[in-house]
Amino acid sequence: GLDAVEEILRNRDRGACSADAPRRERELESLVRGGVPMALRGEIWQLCLRVDEVRVPGAYPSLVASVDGDGAEVVDASEDGEERRAKSEDGPEVSSAKASSALDSERAVNPKPRASLPRHTSEQIRKDVPRTFPGHAQLDSPAQRAALERVLRAFAAANPRVGYCQGMNFVCGVLLLLMEEEAAFWALTQILRVILPDYFAIAGEMRTHRVDQEVLRALALDKTPRVVRALDDAGCPLHAVASSWFMALFANALPWETALRVWDVTLFERTRAPLFQTALAILELDQSAAFAHRRETRGAFEAATTMASRAFDASQLVMHATCGHEDVTW
């Protein structure tokens, strides 16, 4: 039951140690690896991300209202740099300590001040919304597209130092398919704070993300050197393929059901270790594919860029990732 799941997760997070805690945690971990039922996914993911603990009542509707429309709330591109930076730094201050840890270590949401979005941020969100899972039966509707844009704009306004970056739209799109809009906003906030911290921080030149790609390459050279060399020879180095995998939590690369299974494990673990394990599993399971042996650059490039999309056996991939690469720990 959900109450039992919540109790296990709370005890795990605060390091509680009852007599049967390890057994129950292992049992829950095994169930998660086997796949969370679709009807419960949205609720289980929220429990894993501790959404209820960071949600600030009234904050999300206020943020949406503050950045609604394209009028005065959009920072004009003609403003000088210092003024624009000042407005950005002035983004929503916070009084609630609970929200502060969720949105930013120093800044979070205050329902009262009016937020503003740089024009380029607003325009990029508007461009990327239709590109998010085009043709998807549930997401490709005016109502869902509008919800996706609202969440992305609200997040960018609440986190001016992060703003918006491509990849967030896919993460948010998945969340909106499995939970209501406001919950998706707080879940997105938690994912980018807990699992992908500083991944989209332009000011820091996305250093965390670039370091992860170097770590993945080092691991792949040890586990699947032939694949890495084949990618290099094809002019498609591993980071050119795997960069988008990590930034979107594989949502834009793996088949739908497989991606959801990877999300189950990643949100449960609340670290990026499952992302590394999954990437290595994809490389290993696909290393017998044509691109690992072909000399033609074109064929190798096409095979490399589509290898994740061929992982239709979700159970095989998750098992290979979590059990075959248990040594890849956080």
Short mmCIF file of C-alpha atoms in Angstrom, two decimals:
data_model
loop_
_atom_site.label_atom_id
_atom_site.label_comp_id
_atom_site.label_asym_id
_atom_site.label_seq_id
_atom_site.Cartn_x
_atom_site.Cartn_y
_atom_site.Cartn_z
CA GLY A 1 0.00 0.00 0.00
CA LEU A 2 1.03 3.62 -0.50
CA ASP A 3 1.12 4.25 3.25
CA ALA A 4 3.63 1.42 3.69
CA VAL A 5 5.73 2.72 0.80
CA GLU A 6 5.75 6.20 2.30
CA GLU A 7 6.79 4.86 5.70
CA ILE A 8 9.68 2.89 4.21
CA LEU A 9 10.88 5.89 2.21
CA ARG A 10 10.68 8.22 5.22
CA ASN A 11 12.62 5.79 7.40
CA ARG A 12 15.24 5.37 4.69
CA ASP A 13 15.67 9.12 4.22
CA ARG A 14 16.18 9.82 7.92
CA GLY A 15 18.38 6.77 8.47
CA ALA A 16 15.97 5.02 10.81
CA CYS A 17 16.92 1.45 11.56
CA SER A 18 14.21 -0.83 12.86
CA ALA A 19 14.69 -4.58 13.02
CA ASP A 20 13.16 -5.27 9.62
CA ALA A 21 13.95 -1.95 7.87
CA PRO A 22 16.70 -3.34 5.59
CA ARG A 23 14.48 -6.25 4.56
CA ARG A 24 11.54 -3.97 3.75
CA GLU A 25 13.76 -1.55 1.83
CA ARG A 26 15.24 -4.39 -0.22
CA GLU A 27 11.77 -5.73 -0.92
CA LEU A 28 10.56 -2.32 -2.06
CA GLU A 29 13.69 -1.85 -4.18
CA SER A 30 13.04 -5.19 -5.84
CA LEU A 31 9.43 -4.25 -6.56
CA VAL A 32 10.48 -0.90 -8.05
CA ARG A 33 13.03 -2.58 -10.30
CA GLY A 34 10.28 -4.91 -11.47
CA GLY A 35 8.22 -1.91 -12.56
CA VAL A 36 5.77 0.34 -10.72
CA PRO A 37 2.14 -0.19 -11.83
CA MET A 38 1.11 2.56 -14.24
CA ALA A 39 -1.92 3.49 -12.11
CA LEU A 40 0.35 4.17 -9.12
CA ARG A 41 3.38 5.69 -10.86
CA GLY A 42 2.44 9.33 -10.39
CA GLU A 43 1.83 8.87 -6.65
CA ILE A 44 4.90 6.68 -6.08
CA TRP A 45 7.13 9.14 -7.90
CA GLN A 46 5.82 11.99 -5.75
CA LEU A 47 6.55 9.96 -2.62
CA CYS A 48 10.08 9.21 -3.82
CA LEU A 49 10.70 12.89 -4.57
CA ARG A 50 9.11 14.07 -1.28
CA VAL A 51 6.82 16.45 -3.17
CA ASP A 52 4.44 16.96 -0.24
CA GLU A 53 7.32 18.16 1.95
CA VAL A 54 8.37 20.96 -0.41
CA ARG A 55 5.03 22.03 -1.86
CA VAL A 56 4.10 25.57 -0.82
CA PRO A 57 0.32 26.14 -0.94
CA GLY A 58 -0.63 28.89 -3.35
CA ALA A 59 2.89 29.39 -4.70
CA TYR A 60 2.41 27.69 -8.06
CA PRO A 61 -0.84 29.49 -9.06
CA SER A 62 0.78 32.79 -8.09
CA LEU A 63 3.84 32.05 -10.21
CA VAL A 64 1.67 31.12 -13.18
CA ALA A 65 -0.30 34.33 -12.83
CA SER A 66 2.87 36.39 -12.55
CA VAL A 67 4.31 35.18 -15.86
CA ASP A 68 1.06 34.72 -17.74
CA GLY A 69 0.94 36.36 -21.15
CA ASP A 70 3.60 38.12 -23.15
CA GLY A 71 3.18 41.67 -21.99
CA ALA A 72 4.89 43.60 -19.22
CA GLU A 73 6.22 40.49 -17.51
CA VAL A 74 8.65 39.72 -20.35
CA VAL A 75 11.97 41.50 -20.00
CA ASP A 76 12.60 43.55 -23.11
CA ALA A 77 15.69 42.56 -25.10
CA SER A 78 16.60 46.21 -25.56
CA GLU A 79 17.26 46.72 -21.85
CA ASP A 80 20.88 47.04 -20.94
CA GLY A 81 22.67 44.04 -19.47
CA GLU A 82 23.01 45.34 -15.94
CA GLU A 83 19.31 46.18 -15.67
CA ARG A 84 18.35 42.80 -17.09
CA ARG A 85 20.63 40.96 -14.68
CA ALA A 86 19.24 42.98 -11.80
CA LYS A 87 15.70 41.98 -12.72
CA SER A 88 16.74 38.36 -13.03
CA GLU A 89 18.51 38.37 -9.68
CA ASP A 90 15.43 40.00 -8.22
CA GLY A 91 13.35 36.98 -9.19
CA PRO A 92 10.93 35.59 -6.64
CA GLU A 93 12.30 35.85 -3.10
CA VAL A 94 11.08 33.50 -0.45
CA SER A 95 9.95 33.52 3.04
CA SER A 96 9.24 29.81 3.47
CA ALA A 97 12.21 27.69 4.55
CA LYS A 98 10.44 24.60 3.28
CA ALA A 99 10.21 26.01 -0.22
CA SER A 100 13.71 27.43 -0.09
CA SER A 101 15.36 24.02 -0.03
CA ALA A 102 13.17 22.85 -2.89
CA LEU A 103 13.54 25.66 -5.39
CA ASP A 104 17.03 26.97 -4.78
CA SER A 105 19.52 26.96 -1.96
CA GLU A 106 19.14 30.73 -1.66
CA ARG A 107 15.97 31.65 -3.57
CA ALA A 108 12.50 30.22 -3.95
CA VAL A 109 8.90 31.22 -4.51
CA ASN A 110 7.12 34.17 -3.00
CA PRO A 111 3.54 34.38 -4.27
CA LYS A 112 3.41 38.15 -3.96
CA PRO A 113 6.09 39.73 -6.19
CA ARG A 114 5.53 39.68 -9.92
CA ALA A 115 8.09 37.53 -11.70
CA SER A 116 9.59 38.19 -15.08
CA LEU A 117 11.06 36.07 -17.83
CA PRO A 118 13.76 37.12 -20.25
CA ARG A 119 12.31 37.31 -23.73
CA HIS A 120 14.64 34.61 -25.09
CA THR A 121 13.52 32.22 -22.32
CA SER A 122 9.87 32.79 -23.07
CA GLU A 123 10.43 32.32 -26.79
CA GLN A 124 12.50 29.14 -26.34
CA ILE A 125 9.83 27.56 -24.16
CA ARG A 126 7.18 28.43 -26.73
CA LYS A 127 9.26 26.79 -29.48
CA ASP A 128 10.04 23.64 -27.50
CA VAL A 129 6.52 22.88 -26.24
CA PRO A 130 5.26 21.57 -29.64
CA ARG A 131 8.49 19.57 -30.04
CA THR A 132 7.87 17.63 -26.84
CA PHE A 133 6.64 14.13 -27.73
CA PRO A 134 4.84 15.28 -30.90
CA GLY A 135 1.93 13.05 -31.78
CA HIS A 136 1.64 11.56 -28.29
CA ALA A 137 -1.97 10.55 -27.70
CA GLN A 138 -2.20 12.28 -24.29
CA LEU A 139 0.28 15.14 -24.43
CA ASP A 140 -0.42 16.38 -27.93
CA SER A 141 -3.57 18.33 -27.06
CA PRO A 142 -4.08 22.08 -26.57
CA ALA A 143 -4.83 21.65 -22.86
CA GLN A 144 -1.74 19.55 -22.15
CA ARG A 145 0.50 21.78 -24.27
CA ALA A 146 -0.75 24.79 -22.33
CA ALA A 147 -0.07 23.02 -19.02
CA LEU A 148 3.46 22.13 -20.16
CA GLU A 149 4.17 25.76 -21.08
CA ARG A 150 2.78 27.02 -17.76
CA VAL A 151 4.95 24.67 -15.70
CA LEU A 152 8.13 25.49 -17.63
CA ARG A 153 7.48 29.24 -17.43
CA ALA A 154 6.71 29.04 -13.71
CA PHE A 155 9.87 27.05 -13.04
CA ALA A 156 12.02 29.50 -15.02
CA ALA A 157 10.51 32.42 -13.12
CA ALA A 158 11.04 30.76 -9.73
CA ASN A 159 14.63 29.83 -10.59
CA PRO A 160 16.16 32.78 -12.47
CA ARG A 161 19.70 31.42 -12.08
CA VAL A 162 18.69 28.29 -13.93
CA GLY A 163 15.90 29.55 -16.17
CA TYR A 164 15.01 27.14 -18.93
CA CYS A 165 17.13 24.75 -20.98
CA GLN A 166 16.21 22.18 -23.61
CA GLY A 167 15.72 18.80 -21.98
CA MET A 168 13.55 20.16 -19.18
CA ASN A 169 10.58 20.01 -21.55
CA PHE A 170 10.87 16.23 -21.90
CA VAL A 171 11.22 15.72 -18.15
CA CYS A 172 8.20 17.92 -17.51
CA GLY A 173 6.22 16.22 -20.29
CA VAL A 174 6.63 12.82 -18.65
CA LEU A 175 5.54 14.19 -15.28
CA LEU A 176 2.41 15.81 -16.72
CA LEU A 177 1.31 12.50 -18.17
CA LEU A 178 1.29 10.89 -14.74
CA MET A 179 0.27 13.61 -12.28
CA GLU A 180 -1.68 16.84 -12.06
CA GLU A 181 -0.11 20.11 -13.13
CA GLU A 182 0.90 21.59 -9.80
CA ALA A 183 2.39 18.31 -8.62
CA ALA A 184 4.38 18.15 -11.86
CA PHE A 185 5.86 21.59 -11.09
CA TRP A 186 7.08 20.51 -7.65
CA ALA A 187 8.28 17.14 -8.97
CA LEU A 188 10.27 18.92 -11.68
CA THR A 189 11.74 21.22 -9.03
CA GLN A 190 12.82 18.24 -6.95
CA ILE A 191 14.31 16.35 -9.89
CA LEU A 192 16.43 19.35 -10.88
CA ARG A 193 17.45 19.97 -7.28
CA VAL A 194 18.10 16.42 -6.04
CA ILE A 195 18.92 14.31 -9.09
CA LEU A 196 20.22 16.85 -11.63
CA PRO A 197 21.58 19.70 -9.48
CA ASP A 198 23.41 22.38 -11.50
CA TYR A 199 22.86 20.37 -14.68
CA PHE A 200 21.30 23.31 -16.46
CA ALA A 201 23.25 26.08 -14.74
CA ILE A 202 24.52 28.15 -17.65
CA ALA A 203 26.50 30.41 -15.30
CA GLY A 204 28.53 27.38 -14.23
CA GLU A 205 28.93 26.30 -17.86
CA MET A 206 26.92 23.16 -17.04
CA ARG A 207 30.04 21.77 -15.40
CA THR A 208 28.25 18.98 -13.52
CA HIS A 209 26.81 17.63 -16.72
CA ARG A 210 30.15 17.79 -18.53
CA VAL A 211 31.91 16.01 -15.67
CA ASP A 212 29.29 13.23 -15.78
CA GLN A 213 29.96 12.72 -19.48
CA GLU A 214 33.69 12.35 -18.82
CA VAL A 215 32.97 9.87 -16.02
CA LEU A 216 30.66 7.90 -18.33
CA ARG A 217 33.34 7.79 -21.03
CA ALA A 218 35.90 6.47 -18.52
CA LEU A 219 33.50 3.76 -17.40
CA ALA A 220 32.56 2.87 -20.98
CA LEU A 221 36.23 2.62 -22.01
CA ASP A 222 36.64 0.06 -19.25
CA LYS A 223 33.42 -1.87 -19.96
CA THR A 224 32.89 -1.50 -23.73
CA PRO A 225 36.08 -0.15 -25.33
CA ARG A 226 35.15 -1.42 -28.81
CA VAL A 227 31.91 0.55 -28.79
CA VAL A 228 33.62 3.75 -27.66
CA ARG A 229 36.27 3.39 -30.35
CA ALA A 230 33.63 2.69 -32.99
CA LEU A 231 31.76 5.84 -31.98
CA ASP A 232 34.97 7.89 -32.13
CA ASP A 233 35.81 6.47 -35.57
CA ALA A 234 32.34 7.39 -36.79
CA GLY A 235 32.82 10.99 -35.71
CA CYS A 236 30.11 10.56 -33.08
CA PRO A 237 31.85 10.50 -29.66
CA LEU A 238 29.95 9.03 -26.75
CA HIS A 239 29.07 12.40 -25.21
CA ALA A 240 27.35 13.45 -28.46
CA VAL A 241 24.95 10.53 -27.96
CA ALA A 242 24.69 10.27 -24.18
CA SER A 243 24.48 13.97 -23.33
CA SER A 244 20.78 14.16 -24.16
CA TRP A 245 20.18 10.82 -22.43
CA PHE A 246 21.17 12.26 -19.06
CA MET A 247 19.61 15.70 -19.48
CA ALA A 248 16.18 14.21 -20.24
CA LEU A 249 16.53 11.11 -18.03
CA PHE A 250 16.31 9.00 -21.23
CA ALA A 251 12.74 10.22 -21.85
CA ASN A 252 13.60 11.32 -25.41
CA ALA A 253 15.70 8.26 -26.28
CA LEU A 254 14.32 5.00 -24.91
CA PRO A 255 11.03 3.38 -25.94
CA TRP A 256 8.23 4.68 -23.75
CA GLU A 257 7.77 1.74 -21.37
CA THR A 258 11.53 1.26 -21.02
CA ALA A 259 12.01 4.94 -20.17
CA LEU A 260 9.34 4.76 -17.46
CA ARG A 261 11.06 1.75 -15.91
CA VAL A 262 14.36 3.65 -15.81
CA TRP A 263 12.54 6.58 -14.18
CA ASP A 264 11.10 4.21 -11.54
CA VAL A 265 14.60 3.20 -10.46
CA THR A 266 16.16 6.67 -10.78
CA LEU A 267 13.50 8.48 -8.75
CA PHE A 268 13.54 5.74 -6.13
CA GLU A 269 17.33 5.92 -5.80
CA ARG A 270 17.37 9.76 -5.96
CA THR A 271 20.87 9.76 -7.46
CA ARG A 272 22.30 9.68 -11.00
CA ALA A 273 23.86 6.24 -10.51
CA PRO A 274 20.98 4.53 -12.40
CA LEU A 275 21.64 6.84 -15.37
CA PHE A 276 25.24 5.64 -15.62
CA GLN A 277 24.13 2.02 -15.14
CA THR A 278 21.49 2.37 -17.86
CA ALA A 279 23.87 4.01 -20.33
CA LEU A 280 26.44 1.24 -19.83
CA ALA A 281 23.74 -1.41 -20.21
CA ILE A 282 22.63 0.14 -23.51
CA LEU A 283 26.21 0.12 -24.80
CA GLU A 284 26.77 -3.48 -23.74
CA LEU A 285 23.49 -4.85 -25.05
CA ASP A 286 23.97 -3.04 -28.34
CA GLN A 287 27.67 -3.68 -28.85
CA SER A 288 26.94 -6.65 -31.10
CA ALA A 289 24.91 -4.38 -33.40
CA ALA A 290 26.24 -3.48 -36.80
CA PHE A 291 27.81 -0.16 -35.80
CA ALA A 292 30.38 -1.91 -33.59
CA HIS A 293 31.79 -3.78 -36.56
CA ARG A 294 31.08 -1.55 -39.54
CA ARG A 295 33.74 0.63 -41.04
CA GLU A 296 31.33 2.88 -42.93
CA THR A 297 30.97 6.15 -41.07
CA ARG A 298 27.37 6.76 -42.11
CA GLY A 299 26.11 3.36 -40.97
CA ALA A 300 27.98 3.59 -37.69
CA PHE A 301 26.67 7.09 -37.00
CA GLU A 302 23.05 6.12 -37.64
CA ALA A 303 23.34 2.99 -35.52
CA ALA A 304 24.98 4.92 -32.68
CA THR A 305 22.35 7.64 -32.51
CA THR A 306 19.49 5.12 -32.47
CA MET A 307 20.88 2.44 -30.15
CA ALA A 308 18.79 3.54 -27.15
CA SER A 309 15.61 3.48 -29.22
CA ARG A 310 16.15 -0.25 -29.84
CA ALA A 311 15.94 -1.16 -26.12
CA PHE A 312 12.38 -2.50 -26.27
CA ASP A 313 12.91 -5.17 -23.61
CA ALA A 314 12.51 -2.97 -20.54
CA SER A 315 13.01 -5.80 -18.04
CA GLN A 316 16.21 -6.91 -19.72
CA LEU A 317 17.67 -3.41 -19.75
CA VAL A 318 16.76 -2.59 -16.13
CA MET A 319 18.03 -5.94 -14.88
CA HIS A 320 21.26 -5.62 -16.84
CA ALA A 321 21.73 -2.05 -15.59
CA THR A 322 20.96 -2.55 -11.90
CA CYS A 323 22.41 -6.04 -11.41
CA GLY A 324 25.09 -6.12 -14.09
CA HIS A 325 26.48 -2.76 -12.98
CA GLU A 326 25.96 -2.83 -9.24
CA ASP A 327 29.62 -1.84 -8.92
CA VAL A 328 28.75 1.57 -10.41
CA THR A 329 27.64 3.21 -7.18
CA TRP A 330 26.98 6.82 -6.37
#
